[in-house]
PDB file of C-alpha atoms in Angstrom:
ATOM      1  CA  GLU M 564      -9.558  24.984 -32.119  1.00 94.00           C
ATOM      2  CA  ALA M 565     -11.442  27.050 -29.577  1.00 95.00           C
ATOM      3  CA  ASN M 566     -14.346  25.208 -27.976  1.00 96.00           C
ATOM      4  CA  PRO M 567     -17.294  27.620 -27.592  1.00 93.00           C
ATOM      5  CA  ALA M 568     -19.087  25.122 -25.342  1.00 95.00           C
ATOM      6  CA  TYR M 569     -16.289  24.898 -22.765  1.00 95.00           C
ATOM      7  CA  PHE M 570     -17.818  25.024 -19.268  1.00 95.00           C
ATOM      8  CA  GLU M 571     -15.664  27.967 -18.155  1.00 94.00           C
ATOM      9  CA  GLY M 572     -16.437  29.947 -21.281  1.00 94.00           C
ATOM     10  CA  ARG M 573     -14.970  30.210 -24.737  1.00 95.00           C
ATOM     11  CA  PRO M 574     -11.131  30.510 -24.815  1.00 94.00           C
ATOM     12  CA  TYR M 575      -9.679  33.874 -25.758  1.00 93.00           C
ATOM     13  CA  LEU M 576      -7.562  32.302 -28.521  1.00 93.00           C
ATOM     14  CA  ASP M 577      -9.248  31.027 -31.677  1.00 95.00           C
ATOM     15  CA  ARG M 578      -6.665  28.311 -32.179  1.00 94.00           C
ATOM     16  CA  MET M 579      -3.249  27.067 -31.079  1.00 93.00           C
ATOM     17  CA  ILE M 580      -0.677  25.280 -33.222  1.00 94.00           C
ATOM     18  CA  VAL M 581       1.835  23.149 -31.324  1.00 93.00           C
ATOM     19  CA  LYS M 582       5.108  22.515 -33.151  1.00 91.00           C
ATOM     20  CA  PRO M 583       7.701  20.011 -31.898  1.00 90.00           C
ATOM     21  CA  TYR M 584      11.389  20.659 -32.621  1.00 89.00           C
ATOM     22  CA  PRO M 585      14.194  18.083 -32.560  1.00 86.00           C
ATOM     23  CA  ASP M 586      16.443  20.129 -30.263  1.00 82.00           C
ATOM     24  CA  ASN M 587      16.817  23.470 -28.497  1.00 82.00           C
ATOM     25  CA  SER M 588      18.924  24.952 -31.280  1.00 85.00           C
ATOM     26  CA  SER M 589      16.153  24.434 -33.843  1.00 89.00           C
ATOM     27  CA  LEU M 590      13.579  25.792 -31.399  1.00 89.00           C
ATOM     28  CA  TRP M 591      15.648  28.905 -30.708  1.00 89.00           C
ATOM     29  CA  ALA M 592      16.200  29.540 -34.417  1.00 91.00           C
ATOM     30  CA  ALA M 593      12.460  29.322 -35.081  1.00 92.00           C
ATOM     31  CA  PHE M 594      11.759  31.700 -32.226  1.00 91.00           C
ATOM     32  CA  MET M 595      14.274  34.245 -33.514  1.00 90.00           C
ATOM     33  CA  ARG M 596      12.667  34.031 -36.977  1.00 92.00           C
ATOM     34  CA  HIS M 597       9.274  34.773 -35.349  1.00 91.00           C
ATOM     35  CA  GLU M 598       7.883  31.460 -36.576  1.00 92.00           C
ATOM     36  CA  VAL M 599       6.492  30.784 -33.096  1.00 92.00           C
ATOM     37  CA  ASP M 600       5.003  33.039 -30.441  1.00 92.00           C
ATOM     38  CA  PHE M 601       5.763  31.038 -27.316  1.00 91.00           C
ATOM     39  CA  VAL M 602       8.441  28.522 -26.379  1.00 90.00           C
ATOM     40  CA  GLN M 603       9.101  26.273 -23.406  1.00 83.00           C
ATOM     41  CA  TYR M 604      12.242  24.836 -21.851  1.00 78.00           C
ATOM     42  CA  ILE M 605      14.952  26.891 -23.519  1.00 80.00           C
ATOM     43  CA  ASN M 606      18.645  26.698 -22.690  1.00 77.00           C
ATOM     44  CA  SER M 607      19.951  28.801 -19.816  1.00 74.00           C
ATOM     45  CA  GLU M 608      22.169  30.736 -22.252  1.00 78.00           C
ATOM     46  CA  ASP M 609      19.153  31.669 -24.362  1.00 84.00           C
ATOM     47  CA  TYR M 610      17.197  32.571 -21.248  1.00 83.00           C
ATOM     48  CA  SER M 611      19.913  35.017 -20.174  1.00 83.00           C
ATOM     49  CA  VAL M 612      19.608  36.741 -23.566  1.00 86.00           C
ATOM     50  CA  LEU M 613      15.836  37.145 -23.287  1.00 88.00           C
ATOM     51  CA  GLU M 614      15.748  38.297 -19.672  1.00 87.00           C
ATOM     52  CA  ASN M 615      17.662  41.444 -20.647  1.00 86.00           C
ATOM     53  CA  ASP M 616      15.417  42.225 -23.635  1.00 88.00           C
ATOM     54  CA  PRO M 617      12.237  44.163 -22.740  1.00 90.00           C
ATOM     55  CA  ALA M 618      10.591  42.982 -25.976  1.00 88.00           C
ATOM     56  CA  TYR M 619      10.021  39.540 -24.441  1.00 89.00           C
ATOM     57  CA  LYS M 620       8.107  38.269 -21.450  1.00 90.00           C
ATOM     58  CA  ILE M 621       9.862  35.434 -19.681  1.00 89.00           C
ATOM     59  CA  TYR M 622       8.829  33.214 -16.787  1.00 86.00           C
ATOM     60  CA  LYS M 623      10.565  30.790 -14.466  1.00 80.00           C
ATOM     61  CA  ILE M 624       8.523  27.824 -13.303  1.00 76.00           C
ATOM     62  CA  ASN M 625       9.304  24.772 -11.204  1.00 71.00           C
ATOM     63  CA  SER M 626       9.641  21.555 -13.143  1.00 73.00           C
ATOM     64  CA  GLY M 627       8.815  18.040 -12.032  1.00 72.00           C
ATOM     65  CA  ALA M 628      11.747  16.646 -14.022  1.00 77.00           C
ATOM     66  CA  TYR M 629      14.694  14.991 -12.331  1.00 82.00           C
ATOM     67  CA  CYS M 630      18.114  13.709 -13.370  1.00 86.00           C
ATOM     68  CA  ALA M 631      19.534  10.401 -12.203  1.00 88.00           C
ATOM     69  CA  ILE M 632      22.254   7.883 -12.913  1.00 90.00           C
ATOM     70  CA  VAL M 633      20.552   4.626 -13.870  1.00 90.00           C
ATOM     71  CA  TYR M 634      22.802   1.705 -13.021  1.00 93.00           C
ATOM     72  CA  ASN M 635      23.097  -1.513 -14.964  1.00 90.00           C
ATOM     73  CA  LEU M 636      23.031  -4.141 -12.237  1.00 92.00           C
ATOM     74  CA  HIS M 637      24.294  -6.821 -14.641  1.00 89.00           C
ATOM     75  CA  ASP M 638      27.677  -5.083 -14.465  1.00 90.00           C
ATOM     76  CA  PRO M 639      29.852  -7.005 -11.962  1.00 90.00           C
ATOM     77  CA  VAL M 640      31.212  -3.770 -10.464  1.00 93.00           C
ATOM     78  CA  LEU M 641      27.987  -1.774 -10.270  1.00 94.00           C
ATOM     79  CA  SER M 642      26.022  -4.741  -8.945  1.00 94.00           C
ATOM     80  CA  ASN M 643      27.791  -4.146  -5.631  1.00 95.00           C
ATOM     81  CA  ARG M 644      25.631  -1.881  -3.458  1.00 95.00           C
ATOM     82  CA  GLU M 645      28.603  -0.436  -1.561  1.00 96.00           C
ATOM     83  CA  VAL M 646      30.268   0.649  -4.811  1.00 96.00           C
ATOM     84  CA  ARG M 647      27.089   2.472  -5.811  1.00 96.00           C
ATOM     85  CA  LYS M 648      27.008   4.160  -2.414  1.00 96.00           C
ATOM     86  CA  ALA M 649      30.632   5.228  -2.861  1.00 97.00           C
ATOM     87  CA  ILE M 650      29.723   6.798  -6.200  1.00 97.00           C
ATOM     88  CA  ALA M 651      26.899   8.689  -4.476  1.00 95.00           C
ATOM     89  CA  TYR M 652      29.307   9.941  -1.797  1.00 97.00           C
ATOM     90  CA  GLY M 653      31.723  11.056  -4.519  1.00 97.00           C
ATOM     91  CA  ILE M 654      29.292  13.241  -6.490  1.00 96.00           C
ATOM     92  CA  ASP M 655      28.607  16.810  -5.401  1.00 95.00           C
ATOM     93  CA  ILE M 656      25.036  17.349  -6.625  1.00 92.00           C
ATOM     94  CA  LYS M 657      25.026  21.049  -5.735  1.00 90.00           C
ATOM     95  CA  LYS M 658      28.006  21.554  -8.043  1.00 91.00           C
ATOM     96  CA  LEU M 659      26.249  19.593 -10.779  1.00 90.00           C
ATOM     97  CA  MET M 660      23.299  21.968 -10.585  1.00 89.00           C
ATOM     98  CA  ALA M 661      25.690  24.926 -10.747  1.00 88.00           C
ATOM     99  CA  VAL M 662      27.318  23.462 -13.868  1.00 86.00           C
ATOM    100  CA  ILE M 663      24.026  23.594 -15.781  1.00 81.00           C
ATOM    101  CA  SER M 664      22.917  26.847 -14.090  1.00 78.00           C
ATOM    102  CA  THR M 665      19.784  25.444 -12.531  1.00 79.00           C
ATOM    103  CA  ASP M 666      18.141  25.518  -9.129  1.00 77.00           C
ATOM    104  CA  GLY M 667      16.774  22.394  -7.581  1.00 81.00           C
ATOM    105  CA  ILE M 668      16.784  20.054  -4.631  1.00 81.00           C
ATOM    106  CA  VAL M 669      18.681  16.881  -3.847  1.00 82.00           C
ATOM    107  CA  SER M 670      16.292  14.031  -4.516  1.00 82.00           C
ATOM    108  CA  THR M 671      16.163  10.615  -2.889  1.00 84.00           C
ATOM    109  CA  GLY M 672      14.095   9.129  -5.696  1.00 82.00           C
ATOM    110  CA  PRO M 673      11.710   9.919  -8.544  1.00 83.00           C
ATOM    111  CA  PHE M 674       9.043  11.435  -6.288  1.00 83.00           C
ATOM    112  CA  HIS M 675       8.929  15.149  -5.443  1.00 81.00           C
ATOM    113  CA  PRO M 676       9.014  15.904  -1.685  1.00 80.00           C
ATOM    114  CA  ASP M 677       5.518  17.415  -1.943  1.00 80.00           C
ATOM    115  CA  SER M 678       4.056  14.327  -3.633  1.00 82.00           C
ATOM    116  CA  GLN M 679       2.197  11.481  -1.984  1.00 84.00           C
ATOM    117  CA  GLY M 680       4.753   8.894  -3.055  1.00 85.00           C
ATOM    118  CA  PHE M 681       7.698  10.603  -1.354  1.00 87.00           C
ATOM    119  CA  ASP M 682       9.283   8.668   1.521  1.00 89.00           C
ATOM    120  CA  LYS M 683      10.627  11.194   4.033  1.00 87.00           C
ATOM    121  CA  ASP M 684      12.431   8.457   5.960  1.00 91.00           C
ATOM    122  CA  ILE M 685      14.935   7.971   3.109  1.00 89.00           C
ATOM    123  CA  LYS M 686      17.800  10.420   3.549  1.00 87.00           C
ATOM    124  CA  PRO M 687      20.138  11.454   0.705  1.00 85.00           C
ATOM    125  CA  LEU M 688      23.775  10.409   0.878  1.00 90.00           C
ATOM    126  CA  ALA M 689      25.676  13.655   1.433  1.00 92.00           C
ATOM    127  CA  TYR M 690      28.765  14.491  -0.609  1.00 95.00           C
ATOM    128  CA  ASN M 691      31.689  12.955   1.253  1.00 97.00           C
ATOM    129  CA  PRO M 692      34.696  11.995  -0.924  1.00 96.00           C
ATOM    130  CA  LEU M 693      36.657  10.687   2.076  1.00 97.00           C
ATOM    131  CA  LYS M 694      33.849   8.302   2.969  1.00 97.00           C
ATOM    132  CA  ALA M 695      33.683   7.265  -0.692  1.00 97.00           C
ATOM    133  CA  LYS M 696      37.375   6.337  -0.678  1.00 96.00           C
ATOM    134  CA  ILE M 697      37.055   4.400   2.590  1.00 97.00           C
ATOM    135  CA  THR M 698      33.985   2.546   1.301  1.00 97.00           C
ATOM    136  CA  LEU M 699      35.843   1.483  -1.840  1.00 97.00           C
ATOM    137  CA  MET M 700      38.933   0.498   0.135  1.00 96.00           C
ATOM    138  CA  HIS M 701      36.818  -1.787   2.309  1.00 95.00           C
ATOM    139  CA  ARG M 702      35.577  -3.467  -0.877  1.00 94.00           C
ATOM    140  CA  GLY M 703      39.159  -4.209  -1.915  1.00 95.00           C
ATOM    141  CA  TRP M 704      39.746  -1.315  -4.317  1.00 96.00           C
ATOM    142  CA  ARG M 705      43.207   0.244  -3.934  1.00 96.00           C
ATOM    143  CA  ASP M 706      45.542   2.395  -6.016  1.00 95.00           C
ATOM    144  CA  ILE M 707      48.357  -0.110  -6.313  1.00 92.00           C
ATOM    145  CA  ASP M 708      50.361   1.487  -9.137  1.00 92.00           C
ATOM    146  CA  GLY M 709      49.946   5.100  -7.965  1.00 93.00           C
ATOM    147  CA  ASP M 710      48.193   6.375 -11.090  1.00 94.00           C
ATOM    148  CA  GLY M 711      45.219   7.737  -9.145  1.00 94.00           C
ATOM    149  CA  ILE M 712      42.824   5.013 -10.337  1.00 96.00           C
ATOM    150  CA  LEU M 713      41.795   2.232  -7.966  1.00 97.00           C
ATOM    151  CA  GLU M 714      42.317  -1.397  -8.950  1.00 96.00           C
ATOM    152  CA  LYS M 715      41.273  -4.820  -7.768  1.00 95.00           C
ATOM    153  CA  GLY M 716      42.417  -8.135  -9.192  1.00 91.00           C
ATOM    154  CA  GLY M 717      44.467  -6.306 -11.820  1.00 91.00           C
ATOM    155  CA  GLN M 718      41.418  -4.461 -13.171  1.00 93.00           C
ATOM    156  CA  PRO M 719      40.995  -0.678 -12.896  1.00 95.00           C
ATOM    157  CA  LEU M 720      37.816   0.723 -11.384  1.00 96.00           C
ATOM    158  CA  GLU M 721      36.203   2.104 -14.530  1.00 95.00           C
ATOM    159  CA  ILE M 722      32.561   2.848 -15.262  1.00 93.00           C
ATOM    160  CA  ARG M 723      31.006   3.873 -18.569  1.00 92.00           C
ATOM    161  CA  ILE M 724      28.220   6.411 -18.791  1.00 92.00           C
ATOM    162  CA  LEU M 725      25.863   6.548 -21.770  1.00 90.00           C
ATOM    163  CA  VAL M 726      24.861  10.153 -22.470  1.00 90.00           C
ATOM    164  CA  ASP M 727      22.366  11.603 -24.934  1.00 87.00           C
ATOM    165  CA  ALA M 728      24.443  13.699 -27.348  1.00 85.00           C
ATOM    166  CA  ARG M 729      21.415  15.920 -28.050  1.00 80.00           C
ATOM    167  CA  SER M 730      21.429  17.308 -24.508  1.00 82.00           C
ATOM    168  CA  ASN M 731      24.083  19.819 -23.489  1.00 82.00           C
ATOM    169  CA  TYR M 732      22.857  19.496 -19.895  1.00 82.00           C
ATOM    170  CA  TYR M 733      23.583  15.786 -19.754  1.00 89.00           C
ATOM    171  CA  LYS M 734      26.957  16.137 -21.435  1.00 91.00           C
ATOM    172  CA  GLU M 735      28.041  18.921 -19.072  1.00 91.00           C
ATOM    173  CA  MET M 736      26.894  16.964 -16.034  1.00 92.00           C
ATOM    174  CA  ALA M 737      28.644  13.820 -17.266  1.00 94.00           C
ATOM    175  CA  MET M 738      31.926  15.698 -17.620  1.00 95.00           C
ATOM    176  CA  ALA M 739      31.533  17.135 -14.116  1.00 95.00           C
ATOM    177  CA  ILE M 740      30.794  13.653 -12.750  1.00 96.00           C
ATOM    178  CA  ARG M 741      33.882  12.309 -14.518  1.00 96.00           C
ATOM    179  CA  GLN M 742      36.037  14.935 -12.817  1.00 96.00           C
ATOM    180  CA  GLN M 743      34.504  14.385  -9.376  1.00 97.00           C
ATOM    181  CA  LEU M 744      34.779  10.600  -9.490  1.00 97.00           C
ATOM    182  CA  ALA M 745      38.377  10.825 -10.695  1.00 97.00           C
ATOM    183  CA  GLU M 746      39.139  12.512  -7.368  1.00 96.00           C
ATOM    184  CA  ILE M 747      38.074   9.361  -5.492  1.00 97.00           C
ATOM    185  CA  GLY M 748      39.880   6.984  -7.853  1.00 97.00           C
ATOM    186  CA  ILE M 749      37.138   6.039 -10.297  1.00 97.00           C
ATOM    187  CA  LYS M 750      37.781   6.337 -14.020  1.00 96.00           C
ATOM    188  CA  VAL M 751      34.736   7.393 -16.037  1.00 96.00           C
ATOM    189  CA  LYS M 752      34.382   6.884 -19.776  1.00 94.00           C
ATOM    190  CA  ILE M 753      31.638   8.941 -21.427  1.00 93.00           C
ATOM    191  CA  LEU M 754      29.880   7.328 -24.391  1.00 89.00           C
ATOM    192  CA  VAL M 755      27.410   9.477 -26.320  1.00 88.00           C
ATOM    193  CA  TYR M 756      24.520   8.319 -28.483  1.00 86.00           C
ATOM    194  CA  GLN M 757      22.531  10.246 -31.089  1.00 83.00           C
ATOM    195  CA  ASN M 758      19.177   8.466 -30.954  1.00 76.00           C
ATOM    196  CA  GLU M 759      17.354   5.652 -29.208  1.00 71.00           C
ATOM    197  CA  ASN M 760      18.457   3.048 -31.753  1.00 74.00           C
ATOM    198  CA  ASP M 761      22.101   3.925 -31.089  1.00 69.00           C
ATOM    199  CA  LEU M 762      21.384   3.644 -27.373  1.00 69.00           C
ATOM    200  CA  VAL M 763      19.995   0.130 -27.712  1.00 69.00           C
ATOM    201  CA  GLN M 764      22.942  -1.026 -29.803  1.00 68.00           C
ATOM    202  CA  GLU M 765      25.440   0.571 -27.421  1.00 65.00           C
ATOM    203  CA  TYR M 766      23.757  -1.050 -24.438  1.00 64.00           C
ATOM    204  CA  ILE M 767      23.767  -4.482 -26.080  1.00 64.00           C
ATOM    205  CA  SER M 768      27.456  -4.235 -26.976  1.00 67.00           C
ATOM    206  CA  LEU M 769      28.550  -2.995 -23.551  1.00 62.00           C
ATOM    207  CA  TYR M 770      26.326  -4.777 -21.114  1.00 56.00           C
ATOM    208  CA  LYS M 771      25.505  -8.259 -22.266  1.00 59.00           C
ATOM    209  CA  PRO M 772      24.164 -10.126 -19.237  1.00 54.00           C
ATOM    210  CA  GLN M 773      26.450 -12.859 -17.984  1.00 51.00           C
ATOM    211  CA  ALA M 774      25.242 -16.411 -18.689  1.00 48.00           C
TER     212      ALA M 774
END
């Protein structure tokens, strides 16, 4: 409700009703039915529809959100720092941003470059698939049987990525990552979850800490 005693003066709107929606599809449907007057964070496909329609006013704003691969360090493969560096060398972040049609910057952590917590001395690992292959080779990973996937001790180099099924962005990026890492000999298995409870159960079943 509008606060008439607000120190900068009474708001122009009498009231605002904020409605949460479970996903972008539901939000878009409500917007098309004129159930809401303003929406945030729509899909790029929906944005492209609105930007060509003079009946709508659209705005692009910078977001403080970031995307990252969160490693499970209990995993015997991912616990190795050099393997994680090889994965970083093998992922083309610029191409990932192109996949989801977004602009952004390569981040070296959760802090924006303009924020106080940003450490300018930390440099991002540039995309370098050759360096990724050499790094893995030095850790003993080699394609012994010629199938394109590296092995060590009879075990293929395979990582599993948990992805939120409700996000097309994450699914598209995961598929792009799978393709890029396959080029350096890493097999990626994508596992999707529908809600947080599924995520917990999936995590427990896949990554039980070693005794």
